[in-house]
């Protein structure tokens, strides 16, 4: 099934950042709009990053601009190529095919300047030199030479000095608003010491380069902040070339400048850094236009932890199977669970962009996933907890191929054949020997319709020696299937089933929320609130067409939930992940224990 079939009408988003961009487009402030998404490769991306990706790439797309993926890799000791690769894969997955999903979004304002030689629209192509096809990341570390030169330029302007205080002393002096005793070194001495820092003459922490701004500014970020530190550590991208590394605040604005970024969008906690961002660019006297920073509220979700440190802890302490465990809020986990990129993008657009931090109900995400999957998923029959049914008046050895629609939301996806025979499986929960009031499924002496097939009546409950139900002996109204004389006869319940001799076996992983409380992040021990029922593995019976299940498809096991094939599947071994239940019955499930 292709995305073209899916109509997801959604208004083009509007928010205060897009309003600013639209005004800039209207006044022709920049040749073109240029954003960036700058993760530090020190962990896997999570759904909060997805919000930022959709914002930055979305703005580029809507305003005919460009968005760069940039590895903000200035801290060698915490970073790794594994993370670089996962980030690249995740961003690609989230934004690829965006052009042809029907979110109702068309670029407005300027049209994209060009389509590149390989036919890709340029909104996700690198804009600086050496552009390659597809989403290739930029690296802040590729600019280390230029950033170093800018540091030297600041020193020459008398706006930076080498400081010999230890990191702890520096913190303390800054807290107290006290001048460093090294603040008034001469330009010559600063240049000499900075060169020697670069040449590796001093150990880690012995010296640093600090901007010379205001020692007791009300905004602590302006109190002569560190801009370079010594780190004798190999870097995943630059190897052993450097033993000094620029601090985030220094590298970030300059990387933005070097790439020609116009709108540098980040989360609210960086608002207090903005004066420093501007100070660095202004102090260097760089040619205009300069990039400008804008801040928005980060995403926080109920029942979810989002800090990279805590996610890393879950991985390292084996609370989950890895970064891409389908219970993780990482993009790779969400993808593996079976959530389509279109659903994540719709979620990111639905929640909007604001200036105020708040908590988003995870049910909003789940709603976006259900909406998307409802349109996309093939309907299939599968019985999770089987109980045998024998239709005593159905001839032994007879098999009928019944027609069943693939997806009522998309009739053009056609029908499939569903074999029916004398022996079936139905869901254990769909039978009650002693039915509670208003139980409309199967009960002794009662009738129920088998979806796409006959009305059956339970005549006898057969038990084994231990008193467990071994099988249900039923009769079918053989005129009640589609086209039959009694097809229109109404019974209260309809249940799903599979033909026993035709059923294929599958492992099903029933995933649920990872935490039992709405705000797991606030407690001292967040792991104490892990949901002990976040995964249940069962072995199920599926209709035979699922033998050919594809990882590219999504499936609704009727009356149950949405499922996707897991990467642990192999020829002859089906493994399905439950992406999400059909209804939000979480509160009920949470009290099951
Ligand atoms: P850390 O600083 O601990 O490494 P981080 O979450 O800030 O973690 P980055 O890799 O620096 O991770 O983030 C990359 C970009 O994603 C930044 O622009 C950041 O503002 C944005 N971002 C991070 N977390 C969220 C979130 N929860 N919601 C929205 N945007 C986010
Ligand atoms: Mg960060």
Short mmCIF file of C-alpha atoms in Angstrom, two decimals, residues 11 114 129 143 181 290 319 358 381 400 502 528:
data_model
loop_
_atom_site.label_atom_id
_atom_site.label_comp_id
_atom_site.label_asym_id
_atom_site.label_seq_id
_atom_site.Cartn_x
_atom_site.Cartn_y
_atom_site.Cartn_z
CA UNK A 11 -4.00 22.52 8.22
CA UNK A 114 16.21 23.91 -7.00
CA UNK A 129 30.01 23.04 -0.08
CA UNK A 143 34.66 23.78 11.63
CA UNK A 181 43.33 37.28 38.34
CA UNK A 290 23.91 37.08 11.34
CA UNK A 319 15.50 -2.50 32.02
CA UNK A 358 4.12 21.98 29.91
CA UNK A 381 -7.89 -12.09 11.96
CA UNK A 400 -14.54 -22.64 2.02
CA UNK A 502 -4.96 -23.33 8.32
CA UNK A 528 10.76 2.25 40.91
#
